[in-house]
Amino acid sequence: MTRIFSGVKPTGHLTLGNYLGAVRRWADVDQHSADALFCVVDLHALTVDHDPGRVRRLSRQAATLLLASGLDPKLCTVFVQSHVDEHARLSYLLECVASDGEMRRMIQYKEKAARERTRGGSVRLSLLTYPVLMAADILAYGTAEVPVGDDQTQHVELARDLAVRFNQRYGHTFVVPRATHPVVATRVMNLQEPTSKMGKSEDVGPGIVYLLDEPEVIRKKVMRAVTDSGRDVVYDPEGRPGVSNLLEILAACESGNPEGLAGVYESYGSLKKDTAEAVVELLRPVQERHSELCADPAYVEGVLRDGAEKAREMARPTVDAAYRAIGLLSPA
Ligand code: AMP
Ligand code: TRP
């Protein structure tokens, strides 16, 4: 059976972008068709300025939301990255295979490092090495497919390169993974700034729909979305990013296609209204299940405990093999 691995960072509240770009597909497709692991990648949340209590709260919330979105521990493995030592163990070996130039070319590193510097802060070394830890997340499990949004393509490419390089130098150890993306909404854009990704860690609130936003808040955010000059509804992500983003969101909610939907609407107002309702309805069951699960924290903890145990067993043989292959003496 195909092995699938993916993760979400607890750096902020989960957004509609996370859901449409990744989590919904994990629940609807991936867990049914493959041997899949889904991880709250908390170590990655330490790469930028962070508050310990907040990371802990967001990690619990992200795990709860994954389950509320339909991930079923009977079908897949749900766990928290820091509960499984193999990730950090393997990351160091992969740092010995990666080059610093390769790390400095990563688009997300360049963008986030520049942002930190303009704020006058220092850039954590872990921000530079983060894609290596992500490669370790993936390679430790013999992962073949990594279902992610479009923004992670370059990181998954790096994981491929490191797997190939390690295998060539030290003998076949890792499966070479590939990224898979949803058909629509692979990059949901910020409603207020439709040329930037709807990212959870930015502080511009009104353009970001969070999975736990109240229906009224969702309606307000969608109705106030920035649209483009012009009146007609056309799907043209380059020329009309605002309207095209709404069409993508609506298409993703209704399993339609954005070009087809463009022909159905005569005004921005009616497109916004239908998109707002579609998002409210899409998130309603997730929110209901989330409040049920919040009332039963022991269940969520149990899922994470069992998940970590299963994950550890899956990762250990591959990581041990990598330690041997690279030249480290096995403990007696
Ligand atoms: P992150 O929030 O960066 O941990 O991302 C978790 C998953 O959600 C990754 O697979 C991302 O590619 C995906 N994702 C995050 N933001 C978006 C977005 N705006 N559109 C589509 N996918 C996204
Ligand atoms: N870097 C990913 C993101 O920001 C999160 C992530 C960490 C991940 N490790 C992973 C995704 C392994 C897929 C596989 O979205």
Coordinates of C-alpha atoms and ligand atoms in Angstrom, one line a residue:
M1 CA 0.0 0.0 0.0
T2 CA 1.2 3.5 -0.8
R3 CA 2.7 5.3 2.2
I4 CA 1.5 8.9 2.6
F5 CA 2.8 11.5 5.0
S6 CA 1.8 15.1 5.6
G7 CA 1.8 17.7 8.3
V8 CA 0.5 21.0 9.6
K9 CA 2.5 23.5 11.6
P10 CA 1.0 24.9 14.9
T11 CA 2.1 28.4 14.2
G12 CA -1.5 29.8 14.1
H13 CA -5.1 28.8 13.9
L14 CA -5.8 26.6 10.9
T15 CA -7.3 28.4 7.9
L16 CA -9.5 27.7 4.9
G17 CA -6.3 27.4 2.9
N18 CA -5.0 24.6 5.1
Y19 CA -8.4 22.8 4.8
L20 CA -8.9 23.2 1.0
G21 CA -5.2 22.8 0.1
A22 CA -4.5 19.8 2.3
V23 CA -6.6 18.6 5.2
R24 CA -9.8 17.9 3.4
R25 CA -8.1 15.7 0.9
W26 CA -6.3 13.8 3.7
A27 CA -9.7 13.0 5.2
D28 CA -11.8 12.4 2.1
V29 CA -9.2 10.6 -0.1
D30 CA -5.8 9.8 1.4
Q31 CA -6.7 8.0 4.5
H32 CA -9.0 5.6 2.6
S33 CA -6.6 4.9 -0.3
A34 CA -3.2 4.6 1.4
D35 CA -1.3 3.8 4.6
A36 CA -1.3 7.4 5.8
L37 CA 0.3 9.4 8.6
F38 CA -0.7 12.9 9.5
C39 CA 1.3 15.0 11.9
V40 CA 1.2 18.2 13.9
V41 CA 4.7 19.3 13.2
D42 CA 5.3 21.2 16.4
L43 CA 9.1 21.3 16.1
H44 CA 8.7 23.4 12.9
A45 CA 6.7 26.0 15.0
L46 CA 9.9 26.8 16.9
T47 CA 11.7 28.2 13.8
V48 CA 10.2 31.7 14.3
D49 CA 9.6 33.8 17.4
H50 CA 7.2 31.8 19.5
D51 CA 5.4 31.7 22.8
P52 CA 5.7 28.3 24.5
G53 CA 2.1 28.2 25.9
R54 CA 0.7 29.3 22.6
V55 CA 2.5 26.6 20.6
R56 CA 1.2 24.0 23.1
R57 CA -2.4 25.3 22.8
L58 CA -2.2 25.4 19.0
S59 CA -0.8 21.9 18.8
R60 CA -3.7 20.5 20.8
Q61 CA -6.1 22.6 18.7
A62 CA -4.6 21.5 15.4
A63 CA -4.7 17.8 16.4
T64 CA -8.4 18.2 17.5
L65 CA -9.2 20.0 14.2
L66 CA -7.6 17.2 12.1
L67 CA -9.9 14.7 13.9
A68 CA -12.8 17.1 13.5
S69 CA -12.1 17.2 9.8
G70 CA -12.7 13.5 9.6
L71 CA -9.3 11.9 10.1
D72 CA -10.1 8.5 11.6
P73 CA -7.5 6.9 13.8
K74 CA -8.8 3.5 12.7
L75 CA -7.8 4.4 9.1
C76 CA -4.6 6.5 9.6
T77 CA -2.0 7.5 12.1
V78 CA -2.4 11.0 13.7
F79 CA 0.4 12.2 16.0
V80 CA 2.6 15.0 17.2
Q81 CA 6.1 15.3 15.7
S82 CA 8.0 15.9 18.9
H83 CA 6.6 12.7 20.4
V84 CA 8.6 10.7 18.0
D85 CA 12.4 11.2 18.3
E86 CA 13.2 9.7 14.9
H87 CA 12.4 12.9 13.2
A88 CA 15.2 14.9 14.9
R89 CA 17.5 11.9 14.8
L90 CA 17.2 11.6 11.0
S91 CA 17.3 15.4 10.5
Y92 CA 20.9 15.5 11.6
L93 CA 22.0 12.9 9.2
L94 CA 20.3 14.7 6.4
E95 CA 22.1 17.9 7.4
C96 CA 25.2 16.0 6.6
V97 CA 23.9 15.4 3.1
A98 CA 22.4 18.8 2.3
S99 CA 24.5 21.9 1.4
D100 CA 24.1 25.3 2.9
G101 CA 23.7 26.8 -0.6
E102 CA 20.7 24.6 -1.2
M103 CA 19.1 25.7 2.0
R104 CA 19.6 29.4 1.3
R105 CA 17.8 29.0 -2.1
M106 CA 14.6 28.0 -0.4
I107 CA 11.9 30.6 -1.3
Q108 CA 10.2 30.4 2.1
Y109 CA 13.5 30.9 3.9
K110 CA 14.3 33.9 1.9
E111 CA 10.9 35.4 2.4
K112 CA 10.6 34.7 6.1
A113 CA 14.2 35.6 6.9
A114 CA 13.7 39.0 5.1
R115 CA 10.5 39.6 7.1
E116 CA 12.3 38.8 10.4
R117 CA 15.2 41.1 9.5
T118 CA 12.9 44.0 8.6
R119 CA 11.3 43.6 12.1
G120 CA 14.7 44.0 13.5
G121 CA 14.8 40.4 14.9
S122 CA 17.4 37.8 14.4
V123 CA 16.8 34.7 12.1
R124 CA 16.9 31.4 13.9
L125 CA 19.3 28.9 12.5
S126 CA 16.4 26.4 12.6
L127 CA 14.6 28.5 10.0
L128 CA 17.4 27.7 7.6
T129 CA 17.5 24.0 8.4
Y130 CA 13.8 23.6 8.6
P131 CA 13.4 22.0 5.1
V132 CA 15.9 19.3 6.2
L133 CA 13.7 18.4 9.2
M134 CA 10.8 18.3 6.8
A135 CA 12.7 15.9 4.6
A136 CA 13.4 13.8 7.7
D137 CA 9.6 13.8 8.5
I138 CA 8.9 12.4 5.0
L139 CA 11.9 10.1 4.5
A140 CA 11.7 8.4 7.9
Y141 CA 8.5 6.7 6.9
G142 CA 9.3 5.5 3.4
T143 CA 6.8 8.0 2.1
A144 CA 5.9 7.8 -1.5
E145 CA 3.4 10.7 -1.7
V146 CA 3.1 14.0 0.2
P147 CA -0.3 15.7 -0.2
V148 CA 0.4 19.4 0.2
G149 CA -0.6 22.8 -1.1
D150 CA 1.4 24.4 -3.8
D151 CA 3.7 26.4 -1.4
Q152 CA 5.4 23.2 -0.3
T153 CA 6.5 22.0 -3.7
Q154 CA 10.1 23.2 -3.3
H155 CA 10.5 21.6 0.1
V156 CA 9.3 18.2 -1.2
E157 CA 11.7 18.6 -4.1
L158 CA 14.5 19.0 -1.6
A159 CA 13.4 15.8 0.2
R160 CA 13.6 14.0 -3.2
D161 CA 17.0 15.4 -3.9
L162 CA 18.3 14.4 -0.4
A163 CA 16.8 10.9 -0.7
V164 CA 18.5 10.3 -4.1
R165 CA 21.8 11.7 -2.9
F166 CA 21.8 9.7 0.3
N167 CA 20.9 6.5 -1.6
Q168 CA 23.7 7.1 -4.2
R169 CA 26.4 7.8 -1.6
Y170 CA 25.5 5.3 1.1
G171 CA 23.3 2.6 -0.5
H172 CA 19.6 2.4 -1.1
T173 CA 17.9 3.5 2.2
F174 CA 15.0 5.9 1.3
V175 CA 12.0 5.8 -0.9
V176 CA 12.0 8.9 -3.2
P177 CA 8.8 10.8 -2.4
R178 CA 6.7 13.1 -4.6
A179 CA 4.3 15.9 -3.8
T180 CA 0.6 15.7 -4.8
H181 CA -1.7 18.7 -5.0
P182 CA -5.5 19.2 -5.1
V183 CA -7.1 19.9 -8.4
V184 CA -8.5 23.3 -7.4
A185 CA -7.5 25.6 -4.5
T186 CA -3.9 24.4 -4.3
R187 CA -3.1 28.0 -3.3
V188 CA -5.9 29.9 -1.6
M189 CA -5.2 33.6 -1.5
N190 CA -5.7 36.1 1.2
L191 CA -9.1 37.8 0.7
Q192 CA -7.7 41.2 1.4
E193 CA -4.5 40.8 -0.6
P194 CA -5.3 38.3 -3.3
T195 CA -1.7 38.2 -4.6
S196 CA -0.5 36.7 -1.3
K197 CA -1.2 33.2 0.1
M198 CA -3.8 32.9 2.9
G199 CA -1.2 32.0 5.5
K200 CA -2.1 31.4 9.1
S201 CA 1.0 32.9 10.6
E202 CA 0.6 36.4 9.2
D203 CA -1.1 39.0 11.3
V204 CA -3.5 40.4 8.7
G205 CA -6.8 39.0 10.1
P206 CA -9.6 40.2 7.8
G207 CA -8.3 38.4 4.7
I208 CA -8.0 35.0 6.5
V209 CA -10.9 32.6 7.1
Y210 CA -10.1 30.4 10.1
L211 CA -11.7 27.0 10.4
L212 CA -13.2 28.1 13.8
D213 CA -14.6 31.4 12.7
E214 CA -18.2 31.9 13.5
P215 CA -20.6 31.9 10.5
E216 CA -21.2 35.6 10.8
V217 CA -17.5 36.3 10.8
I218 CA -17.0 34.1 7.7
R219 CA -19.8 35.9 5.9
K220 CA -18.3 39.3 6.7
K221 CA -14.8 38.3 5.6
V222 CA -16.0 36.9 2.3
M223 CA -18.4 39.8 1.6
R224 CA -15.5 42.3 2.2
A225 CA -13.0 40.4 0.0
V226 CA -11.1 42.7 -2.2
T227 CA -12.2 42.3 -5.8
D228 CA -10.7 43.6 -9.0
S229 CA -11.6 46.6 -11.1
G230 CA -14.1 45.6 -13.8
R231 CA -17.6 44.2 -13.2
D232 CA -17.8 41.0 -15.1
V233 CA -17.0 37.7 -13.4
V234 CA -14.1 36.0 -15.2
Y235 CA -11.6 33.4 -14.1
D236 CA -8.2 35.0 -14.7
P237 CA -5.8 34.4 -11.8
E238 CA -3.1 36.8 -13.2
G239 CA -5.3 39.7 -14.3
R240 CA -8.2 39.2 -11.8
P241 CA -6.7 37.6 -8.7
G242 CA -9.5 38.7 -6.3
V243 CA -12.4 37.3 -8.2
S244 CA -10.5 34.2 -9.4
N245 CA -9.7 33.4 -5.7
L246 CA -13.4 33.5 -4.8
L247 CA -14.2 31.3 -7.9
E248 CA -11.6 28.8 -6.8
I249 CA -12.9 28.7 -3.2
L250 CA -16.5 28.3 -4.4
A251 CA -15.4 25.6 -6.9
A252 CA -13.5 23.7 -4.2
C253 CA -16.5 23.8 -1.9
E254 CA -18.9 22.6 -4.5
S255 CA -16.5 20.2 -6.4
G256 CA -17.0 22.4 -9.5
N257 CA -14.5 24.2 -11.7
P258 CA -13.8 27.9 -11.5
E259 CA -14.0 28.6 -15.3
G260 CA -17.5 27.0 -15.4
L261 CA -18.7 28.9 -12.4
A262 CA -17.5 32.2 -13.8
G263 CA -20.1 31.9 -16.5
V264 CA -22.9 31.5 -13.9
Y265 CA -22.4 34.8 -12.1
E266 CA -23.3 38.3 -13.4
S267 CA -22.1 40.3 -10.4
Y268 CA -19.4 40.2 -7.8
G269 CA -22.1 40.6 -5.1
S270 CA -23.9 37.3 -5.9
L271 CA -20.6 35.5 -6.3
K272 CA -19.5 36.6 -2.8
K273 CA -22.9 35.7 -1.3
D274 CA -22.8 32.2 -2.6
T275 CA -19.1 31.7 -1.7
A276 CA -19.8 32.9 1.8
E277 CA -22.7 30.4 2.2
A278 CA -20.7 27.6 0.7
V279 CA -17.8 28.1 3.1
V280 CA -20.1 28.4 6.1
E281 CA -21.8 25.1 5.1
L282 CA -18.4 23.4 4.4
L283 CA -17.1 24.3 7.8
R284 CA -20.3 23.7 9.8
P285 CA -19.7 19.9 10.4
V286 CA -16.0 20.5 11.2
Q287 CA -16.9 23.1 13.8
E288 CA -19.6 20.9 15.3
R289 CA -17.3 17.9 15.6
H290 CA -14.6 20.2 17.0
S291 CA -16.8 21.3 19.9
E292 CA -17.7 17.7 20.6
L293 CA -14.1 16.7 20.7
C294 CA -13.1 19.6 22.9
A295 CA -15.5 18.2 25.5
D296 CA -13.5 14.9 25.5
P297 CA -9.8 15.9 25.7
A298 CA -8.9 12.4 27.0
Y299 CA -10.0 10.9 23.7
V300 CA -7.7 13.3 21.7
E301 CA -4.8 12.5 24.0
G302 CA -5.3 8.8 23.6
V303 CA -5.3 9.1 19.8
L304 CA -2.1 11.1 19.9
R305 CA -0.5 8.6 22.3
D306 CA -1.4 5.6 20.2
G307 CA -0.4 7.5 17.0
A308 CA 3.0 8.3 18.3
E309 CA 3.6 4.7 19.3
K310 CA 2.6 3.4 15.8
A311 CA 4.7 6.1 14.1
R312 CA 7.8 5.3 16.2
E313 CA 7.6 1.7 15.2
M314 CA 7.2 2.6 11.6
A315 CA 10.1 5.1 11.5
R316 CA 12.7 3.3 13.6
P317 CA 13.9 0.6 11.2
T318 CA 14.5 3.2 8.4
V319 CA 16.3 5.6 10.6
D320 CA 18.4 2.9 12.1
A321 CA 19.3 1.7 8.6
A322 CA 20.3 5.3 7.7
Y323 CA 22.6 5.4 10.8
R324 CA 24.3 2.2 9.8
A325 CA 24.6 3.2 6.1
I326 CA 26.2 6.5 6.8
G327 CA 29.0 4.9 8.9
L328 CA 27.9 5.1 12.5
L329 CA 28.8 2.2 14.7
S330 CA 25.7 0.3 15.8
P331 CA 25.3 0.1 19.6
A332 CA 26.3 -3.3 21.0
Ligands
AMP1 P1 1.1 25.1 7.1 O1 0.0 26.0 7.6 O2 2.2 25.9 6.5 O3 1.6 24.1 8.1 O4 0.5 24.2 6.0 C1 -0.2 22.9 6.1 C2 -0.7 22.5 4.8 O5 -1.7 23.4 4.3 C3 0.4 22.4 3.7 O6 0.2 21.3 2.9 C4 0.2 23.7 2.9 O7 0.7 23.5 1.6 C5 -1.3 23.8 3.0 N1 -1.7 25.2 2.9 C6 -1.3 26.2 3.7 N2 -1.8 27.4 3.3 C7 -2.5 27.2 2.1 C8 -3.2 28.0 1.2 N3 -3.4 29.3 1.4 N4 -3.7 27.4 0.1 C9 -3.5 26.1 -0.1 N5 -2.9 25.2 0.7 C10 -2.4 25.8 1.8
TRP2 N1 6.5 22.7 5.9 C1 5.1 22.3 5.9 C2 4.2 23.6 5.9 O1 4.7 24.6 6.2 C3 4.7 21.5 7.1 C4 5.4 20.2 7.1 C5 6.4 19.8 7.9 C6 5.2 19.1 6.2 N2 6.8 18.5 7.7 C7 6.1 18.1 6.6 C8 4.3 18.8 5.2 C9 6.2 16.8 6.0 C10 4.4 17.6 4.5 C11 5.3 16.6 4.9 O2 3.1 23.5 5.5

